[in-house]
Amino acid sequence: MTIDYHDIITIEPGKRSGKPCIRGLRITVYDVLSWLAEGMSRDEIIDDFPELSNDDITACLLFAADRERRSITIKAL
């Protein structure tokens, strides 16, 4: 099953300063990526935030990968 992060990641101007969030919750993509980078496992994240699912975490990773793919590099002069 392929996950389409567009169905999970939401951006609302009045919520968390317009940062990408998960399904309209107040948990941002940044939050999830930070927890993963700090060494938390998916199960630990879901234990702490039972409103999240494995698909939500995967959607955060897909969103970040897509954003990185779309970024551009500007050479310094």
mmCIF file of N, CA, C and O in Angstrom:
data_model
loop_
_atom_site.group_PDB
_atom_site.id
_atom_site.type_symbol
_atom_site.label_atom_id
_atom_site.label_comp_id
_atom_site.label_asym_id
_atom_site.label_seq_id
_atom_site.Cartn_x
_atom_site.Cartn_y
_atom_site.Cartn_z
ATOM 1 N N MET A 1 0.844 -1.189 0.000
ATOM 2 C CA MET A 1 0.000 0.000 0.000
ATOM 3 C C MET A 1 0.886 1.248 0.000
ATOM 4 O O MET A 1 1.770 1.405 0.838
ATOM 5 N N THR A 2 0.674 2.129 -0.920
ATOM 6 C CA THR A 2 1.411 3.376 -1.005
ATOM 7 C C THR A 2 0.659 4.462 -0.234
ATOM 8 O O THR A 2 -0.548 4.605 -0.370
ATOM 9 N N ILE A 3 1.392 5.206 0.552
ATOM 10 C CA ILE A 3 0.799 6.284 1.342
ATOM 11 C C ILE A 3 0.966 7.587 0.581
ATOM 12 O O ILE A 3 2.051 7.916 0.114
ATOM 13 N N ASP A 4 -0.120 8.327 0.446
ATOM 14 C CA ASP A 4 -0.071 9.655 -0.164
ATOM 15 C C ASP A 4 -0.074 10.670 0.971
ATOM 16 O O ASP A 4 -1.086 10.857 1.641
ATOM 17 N N TYR A 5 1.078 11.289 1.209
ATOM 18 C CA TYR A 5 1.163 12.214 2.347
ATOM 19 C C TYR A 5 0.214 13.393 2.205
ATOM 20 O O TYR A 5 -0.146 14.023 3.197
ATOM 21 N N HIS A 6 -0.234 13.687 0.987
ATOM 22 C CA HIS A 6 -1.172 14.800 0.781
ATOM 23 C C HIS A 6 -2.492 14.570 1.525
ATOM 24 O O HIS A 6 -3.203 15.521 1.835
ATOM 25 N N ASP A 7 -2.802 13.313 1.793
ATOM 26 C CA ASP A 7 -4.025 12.986 2.523
ATOM 27 C C ASP A 7 -3.838 13.082 4.033
ATOM 28 O O ASP A 7 -4.806 13.022 4.781
ATOM 29 N N ILE A 8 -2.603 13.227 4.489
ATOM 30 C CA ILE A 8 -2.311 13.201 5.925
ATOM 31 C C ILE A 8 -1.733 14.524 6.425
ATOM 32 O O ILE A 8 -2.112 15.009 7.489
ATOM 33 N N ILE A 9 -0.831 15.122 5.670
ATOM 34 C CA ILE A 9 -0.171 16.360 6.102
ATOM 35 C C ILE A 9 -1.043 17.553 5.722
ATOM 36 O O ILE A 9 -1.426 17.701 4.565
ATOM 37 N N THR A 10 -1.352 18.380 6.699
ATOM 38 C CA THR A 10 -2.205 19.546 6.476
ATOM 39 C C THR A 10 -1.461 20.818 6.871
ATOM 40 O O THR A 10 -0.595 20.793 7.740
ATOM 41 N N ILE A 11 -1.814 21.896 6.206
ATOM 42 C CA ILE A 11 -1.236 23.201 6.537
ATOM 43 C C ILE A 11 -2.388 24.176 6.716
ATOM 44 O O ILE A 11 -3.163 24.403 5.796
ATOM 45 N N GLU A 12 -2.493 24.722 7.935
ATOM 46 C CA GLU A 12 -3.537 25.682 8.260
ATOM 47 C C GLU A 12 -2.857 26.926 8.818
ATOM 48 O O GLU A 12 -2.103 26.828 9.792
ATOM 49 N N PRO A 13 -3.116 28.088 8.226
ATOM 50 C CA PRO A 13 -2.426 29.313 8.647
ATOM 51 C C PRO A 13 -2.520 29.593 10.144
ATOM 52 O O PRO A 13 -1.569 30.044 10.751
ATOM 53 N N GLY A 14 -3.632 29.299 10.782
ATOM 54 C CA GLY A 14 -3.809 29.617 12.196
ATOM 55 C C GLY A 14 -3.343 28.539 13.151
ATOM 56 O O GLY A 14 -3.453 28.696 14.359
ATOM 57 N N LYS A 15 -2.846 27.440 12.650
ATOM 58 C CA LYS A 15 -2.424 26.338 13.507
ATOM 59 C C LYS A 15 -0.918 26.156 13.441
ATOM 60 O O LYS A 15 -0.362 25.991 12.367
ATOM 61 N N ARG A 16 -0.267 26.218 14.589
ATOM 62 C CA ARG A 16 1.190 26.070 14.699
ATOM 63 C C ARG A 16 1.927 26.954 13.695
ATOM 64 O O ARG A 16 2.878 26.538 13.050
ATOM 65 N N SER A 17 1.446 28.169 13.536
ATOM 66 C CA SER A 17 2.042 29.185 12.657
ATOM 67 C C SER A 17 2.126 28.729 11.206
ATOM 68 O O SER A 17 3.030 29.116 10.473
ATOM 69 N N GLY A 18 1.185 27.892 10.798
ATOM 70 C CA GLY A 18 1.140 27.453 9.406
ATOM 71 C C GLY A 18 2.125 26.356 9.061
ATOM 72 O O GLY A 18 2.329 26.049 7.891
ATOM 73 N N LYS A 19 2.749 25.747 10.074
ATOM 74 C CA LYS A 19 3.679 24.654 9.810
ATOM 75 C C LYS A 19 2.894 23.399 9.422
ATOM 76 O O LYS A 19 1.761 23.205 9.860
ATOM 77 N N PRO A 20 3.499 22.536 8.617
ATOM 78 C CA PRO A 20 2.817 21.297 8.225
ATOM 79 C C PRO A 20 2.536 20.430 9.454
ATOM 80 O O PRO A 20 3.436 20.156 10.251
ATOM 81 N N CYS A 21 1.278 20.040 9.605
ATOM 82 C CA CYS A 21 0.836 19.228 10.733
ATOM 83 C C CYS A 21 0.262 17.904 10.239
ATOM 84 O O CYS A 21 0.019 17.722 9.048
ATOM 85 N N ILE A 22 0.016 17.025 11.166
ATOM 86 C CA ILE A 22 -0.535 15.722 10.845
ATOM 87 C C ILE A 22 -2.040 15.743 11.061
ATOM 88 O O ILE A 22 -2.505 15.979 12.184
ATOM 89 N N ARG A 23 -2.789 15.530 10.001
ATOM 90 C CA ARG A 23 -4.249 15.419 10.016
ATOM 91 C C ARG A 23 -4.934 16.511 10.834
ATOM 92 O O ARG A 23 -5.905 16.262 11.537
ATOM 93 N N GLY A 24 -4.437 17.716 10.758
ATOM 94 C CA GLY A 24 -5.073 18.823 11.464
ATOM 95 C C GLY A 24 -4.781 18.854 12.952
ATOM 96 O O GLY A 24 -5.284 19.722 13.658
ATOM 97 N N LEU A 25 -3.998 17.902 13.443
ATOM 98 C CA LEU A 25 -3.610 17.918 14.851
ATOM 99 C C LEU A 25 -2.574 19.021 15.071
ATOM 100 O O LEU A 25 -2.092 19.623 14.127
ATOM 101 N N ARG A 26 -2.185 19.221 16.299
ATOM 102 C CA ARG A 26 -1.172 20.230 16.597
ATOM 103 C C ARG A 26 0.221 19.621 16.652
ATOM 104 O O ARG A 26 1.149 20.199 17.202
ATOM 105 N N ILE A 27 0.373 18.447 16.083
ATOM 106 C CA ILE A 27 1.675 17.773 15.997
ATOM 107 C C ILE A 27 2.226 18.040 14.606
ATOM 108 O O ILE A 27 1.583 17.721 13.599
ATOM 109 N N THR A 28 3.406 18.661 14.547
ATOM 110 C CA THR A 28 3.977 19.040 13.259
ATOM 111 C C THR A 28 4.876 17.939 12.697
ATOM 112 O O THR A 28 5.338 17.055 13.422
ATOM 113 N N VAL A 29 5.123 18.050 11.407
ATOM 114 C CA VAL A 29 6.091 17.169 10.749
ATOM 115 C C VAL A 29 7.439 17.332 11.436
ATOM 116 O O VAL A 29 8.140 16.352 11.716
ATOM 117 N N TYR A 30 7.810 18.560 11.751
ATOM 118 C CA TYR A 30 9.072 18.837 12.440
ATOM 119 C C TYR A 30 9.155 18.079 13.767
ATOM 120 O O TYR A 30 10.204 17.526 14.109
ATOM 121 N N ASP A 31 8.053 18.071 14.522
ATOM 122 C CA ASP A 31 8.049 17.350 15.799
ATOM 123 C C ASP A 31 8.417 15.884 15.581
ATOM 124 O O ASP A 31 9.304 15.349 16.251
ATOM 125 N N VAL A 32 7.746 15.245 14.641
ATOM 126 C CA VAL A 32 7.968 13.820 14.390
ATOM 127 C C VAL A 32 9.393 13.571 13.906
ATOM 128 O O VAL A 32 10.070 12.650 14.383
ATOM 129 N N LEU A 33 9.864 14.390 12.974
ATOM 130 C CA LEU A 33 11.227 14.217 12.480
ATOM 131 C C LEU A 33 12.246 14.413 13.598
ATOM 132 O O LEU A 33 13.245 13.683 13.676
ATOM 133 N N SER A 34 12.013 15.348 14.485
ATOM 134 C CA SER A 34 12.916 15.581 15.611
ATOM 135 C C SER A 34 12.948 14.379 16.545
ATOM 136 O O SER A 34 14.021 13.971 17.000
ATOM 137 N N TRP A 35 11.796 13.822 16.835
ATOM 138 C CA TRP A 35 11.749 12.658 17.716
ATOM 139 C C TRP A 35 12.495 11.485 17.098
ATOM 140 O O TRP A 35 13.243 10.787 17.786
ATOM 141 N N LEU A 36 12.309 11.281 15.807
ATOM 142 C CA LEU A 36 13.021 10.199 15.126
ATOM 143 C C LEU A 36 14.528 10.454 15.150
ATOM 144 O O LEU A 36 15.316 9.548 15.410
ATOM 145 N N ALA A 37 14.927 11.702 14.899
ATOM 146 C CA ALA A 37 16.350 12.055 14.888
ATOM 147 C C ALA A 37 16.977 11.888 16.273
ATOM 148 O O ALA A 37 18.163 11.580 16.387
ATOM 149 N N GLU A 38 16.185 12.076 17.317
ATOM 150 C CA GLU A 38 16.684 11.911 18.683
ATOM 151 C C GLU A 38 16.740 10.445 19.101
ATOM 152 O O GLU A 38 17.157 10.129 20.213
ATOM 153 N N GLY A 39 16.295 9.563 18.221
ATOM 154 C CA GLY A 39 16.401 8.136 18.494
ATOM 155 C C GLY A 39 15.132 7.450 18.953
ATOM 156 O O GLY A 39 15.157 6.262 19.270
ATOM 157 N N MET A 40 14.033 8.177 19.012
ATOM 158 C CA MET A 40 12.772 7.518 19.385
ATOM 159 C C MET A 40 12.356 6.568 18.274
ATOM 160 O O MET A 40 12.511 6.877 17.096
ATOM 161 N N SER A 41 11.805 5.440 18.666
ATOM 162 C CA SER A 41 11.276 4.500 17.676
ATOM 163 C C SER A 41 9.842 4.901 17.324
ATOM 164 O O SER A 41 9.210 5.692 18.047
ATOM 165 N N ARG A 42 9.347 4.344 16.249
ATOM 166 C CA ARG A 42 7.956 4.613 15.887
ATOM 167 C C ARG A 42 7.019 4.202 17.023
ATOM 168 O O ARG A 42 6.070 4.920 17.339
ATOM 169 N N ASP A 43 7.295 3.043 17.622
ATOM 170 C CA ASP A 43 6.440 2.564 18.709
ATOM 171 C C ASP A 43 6.469 3.505 19.907
ATOM 172 O O ASP A 43 5.430 3.747 20.532
ATOM 173 N N GLU A 44 7.636 4.059 20.224
ATOM 174 C CA GLU A 44 7.726 5.006 21.337
ATOM 175 C C GLU A 44 6.934 6.276 21.046
ATOM 176 O O GLU A 44 6.252 6.809 21.929
ATOM 177 N N ILE A 45 7.018 6.754 19.815
ATOM 178 C CA ILE A 45 6.256 7.953 19.435
ATOM 179 C C ILE A 45 4.765 7.682 19.553
ATOM 180 O O ILE A 45 4.015 8.481 20.128
ATOM 181 N N ILE A 46 4.335 6.539 19.053
ATOM 182 C CA ILE A 46 2.906 6.204 19.094
ATOM 183 C C ILE A 46 2.445 5.956 20.525
ATOM 184 O O ILE A 46 1.315 6.305 20.892
ATOM 185 N N ASP A 47 3.314 5.387 21.376
ATOM 186 C CA ASP A 47 2.966 5.216 22.795
ATOM 187 C C ASP A 47 2.754 6.572 23.464
ATOM 188 O O ASP A 47 1.825 6.737 24.257
ATOM 189 N N ASP A 48 3.630 7.545 23.146
ATOM 190 C CA ASP A 48 3.508 8.888 23.723
ATOM 191 C C ASP A 48 2.354 9.685 23.114
ATOM 192 O O ASP A 48 1.768 10.539 23.780
ATOM 193 N N PHE A 49 2.067 9.431 21.846
ATOM 194 C CA PHE A 49 1.020 10.159 21.121
ATOM 195 C C PHE A 49 0.130 9.146 20.397
ATOM 196 O O PHE A 49 0.263 8.923 19.196
ATOM 197 N N PRO A 50 -0.793 8.514 21.121
ATOM 198 C CA PRO A 50 -1.601 7.438 20.537
ATOM 199 C C PRO A 50 -2.518 7.888 19.392
ATOM 200 O O PRO A 50 -3.034 7.044 18.654
ATOM 201 N N GLU A 51 -2.664 9.193 19.228
ATOM 202 C CA GLU A 51 -3.466 9.685 18.102
ATOM 203 C C GLU A 51 -2.714 9.538 16.776
ATOM 204 O O GLU A 51 -3.295 9.684 15.702
ATOM 205 N N LEU A 52 -1.405 9.227 16.840
ATOM 206 C CA LEU A 52 -0.608 9.030 15.638
ATOM 207 C C LEU A 52 -0.573 7.553 15.259
ATOM 208 O O LEU A 52 -0.737 6.678 16.104
ATOM 209 N N SER A 53 -0.325 7.318 13.971
ATOM 210 C CA SER A 53 -0.204 5.955 13.457
ATOM 211 C C SER A 53 1.117 5.802 12.708
ATOM 212 O O SER A 53 1.792 6.799 12.420
ATOM 213 N N ASN A 54 1.460 4.583 12.386
ATOM 214 C CA ASN A 54 2.647 4.341 11.568
ATOM 215 C C ASN A 54 2.540 5.067 10.231
ATOM 216 O O ASN A 54 3.534 5.587 9.728
ATOM 217 N N ASP A 55 1.346 5.099 9.654
ATOM 218 C CA ASP A 55 1.146 5.812 8.387
ATOM 219 C C ASP A 55 1.424 7.303 8.532
ATOM 220 O O ASP A 55 1.972 7.930 7.625
ATOM 221 N N ASP A 56 1.066 7.883 9.673
ATOM 222 C CA ASP A 56 1.350 9.305 9.921
ATOM 223 C C ASP A 56 2.855 9.561 9.925
ATOM 224 O O ASP A 56 3.332 10.537 9.338
ATOM 225 N N ILE A 57 3.591 8.678 10.572
ATOM 226 C CA ILE A 57 5.043 8.842 10.644
ATOM 227 C C ILE A 57 5.657 8.677 9.260
ATOM 228 O O ILE A 57 6.528 9.459 8.860
ATOM 229 N N THR A 58 5.189 7.696 8.520
ATOM 230 C CA THR A 58 5.667 7.506 7.146
ATOM 231 C C THR A 58 5.346 8.727 6.298
ATOM 232 O O THR A 58 6.185 9.179 5.504
ATOM 233 N N ALA A 59 4.160 9.302 6.474
ATOM 234 C CA ALA A 59 3.777 10.497 5.719
ATOM 235 C C ALA A 59 4.725 11.653 6.016
ATOM 236 O O ALA A 59 5.084 12.412 5.106
ATOM 237 N N CYS A 60 5.162 11.792 7.262
ATOM 238 C CA CYS A 60 6.123 12.848 7.613
ATOM 239 C C CYS A 60 7.435 12.645 6.872
ATOM 240 O O CYS A 60 8.011 13.605 6.342
ATOM 241 N N LEU A 61 7.903 11.419 6.823
ATOM 242 C CA LEU A 61 9.153 11.124 6.112
ATOM 243 C C LEU A 61 9.001 11.379 4.618
ATOM 244 O O LEU A 61 9.891 11.952 3.984
ATOM 245 N N LEU A 62 7.882 10.977 4.044
ATOM 246 C CA LEU A 62 7.644 11.213 2.616
ATOM 247 C C LEU A 62 7.553 12.704 2.315
ATOM 248 O O LEU A 62 8.088 13.178 1.305
ATOM 249 N N PHE A 63 6.868 13.448 3.181
ATOM 250 C CA PHE A 63 6.742 14.896 3.007
ATOM 251 C C PHE A 63 8.124 15.549 3.022
ATOM 252 O O PHE A 63 8.456 16.365 2.159
ATOM 253 N N ALA A 64 8.954 15.180 4.011
ATOM 254 C CA ALA A 64 10.292 15.762 4.121
ATOM 255 C C ALA A 64 11.151 15.393 2.920
ATOM 256 O O ALA A 64 11.893 16.239 2.399
ATOM 257 N N ALA A 65 11.056 14.158 2.470
ATOM 258 C CA ALA A 65 11.834 13.726 1.307
ATOM 259 C C ALA A 65 11.404 14.492 0.062
ATOM 260 O O ALA A 65 12.250 14.932 -0.731
ATOM 261 N N ASP A 66 10.108 14.683 -0.101
ATOM 262 C CA ASP A 66 9.613 15.410 -1.266
ATOM 263 C C ASP A 66 10.024 16.871 -1.212
ATOM 264 O O ASP A 66 10.439 17.454 -2.218
ATOM 265 N N ARG A 67 9.964 17.468 -0.035
ATOM 266 C CA ARG A 67 10.374 18.869 0.121
ATOM 267 C C ARG A 67 11.858 19.022 -0.199
ATOM 268 O O ARG A 67 12.274 19.974 -0.844
ATOM 269 N N GLU A 68 12.673 18.082 0.254
ATOM 270 C CA GLU A 68 14.111 18.125 -0.024
ATOM 271 C C GLU A 68 14.371 17.954 -1.518
ATOM 272 O O GLU A 68 15.225 18.618 -2.094
ATOM 273 N N ARG A 69 13.627 17.055 -2.134
ATOM 274 C CA ARG A 69 13.800 16.819 -3.568
ATOM 275 C C ARG A 69 13.485 18.082 -4.359
ATOM 276 O O ARG A 69 14.120 18.375 -5.363
ATOM 277 N N ARG A 70 12.534 18.860 -3.880
ATOM 278 C CA ARG A 70 12.107 20.052 -4.597
ATOM 279 C C ARG A 70 12.969 21.276 -4.277
ATOM 280 O O ARG A 70 12.830 22.300 -4.936
ATOM 281 N N SER A 71 13.819 21.186 -3.275
ATOM 282 C CA SER A 71 14.638 22.360 -2.912
ATOM 283 C C SER A 71 15.704 22.583 -3.971
ATOM 284 O O SER A 71 16.110 21.676 -4.681
ATOM 285 N N ILE A 72 16.142 23.816 -4.027
ATOM 286 C CA ILE A 72 17.169 24.170 -5.006
ATOM 287 C C ILE A 72 18.449 24.573 -4.276
ATOM 288 O O ILE A 72 18.412 24.999 -3.122
ATOM 289 N N THR A 73 19.528 24.453 -4.957
ATOM 290 C CA THR A 73 20.818 24.855 -4.403
ATOM 291 C C THR A 73 21.286 26.109 -5.120
ATOM 292 O O THR A 73 21.244 26.191 -6.348
ATOM 293 N N ILE A 74 21.717 27.086 -4.358
ATOM 294 C CA ILE A 74 22.234 28.328 -4.921
ATOM 295 C C ILE A 74 23.730 28.361 -4.624
ATOM 296 O O ILE A 74 24.151 28.264 -3.467
ATOM 297 N N LYS A 75 24.534 28.508 -5.670
ATOM 298 C CA LYS A 75 25.980 28.549 -5.501
ATOM 299 C C LYS A 75 26.385 29.892 -4.892
ATOM 300 O O LYS A 75 25.875 30.938 -5.263
ATOM 301 N N ALA A 76 27.330 29.820 -3.981
ATOM 302 C CA ALA A 76 27.887 31.039 -3.396
ATOM 303 C C ALA A 76 28.832 31.675 -4.398
ATOM 304 O O ALA A 76 29.500 30.990 -5.165
ATOM 305 N N LEU A 77 28.885 32.989 -4.412
ATOM 306 C CA LEU A 77 29.783 33.688 -5.307
ATOM 307 C C LEU A 77 31.177 33.798 -4.747
ATOM 308 O O LEU A 77 31.488 33.809 -3.660
#
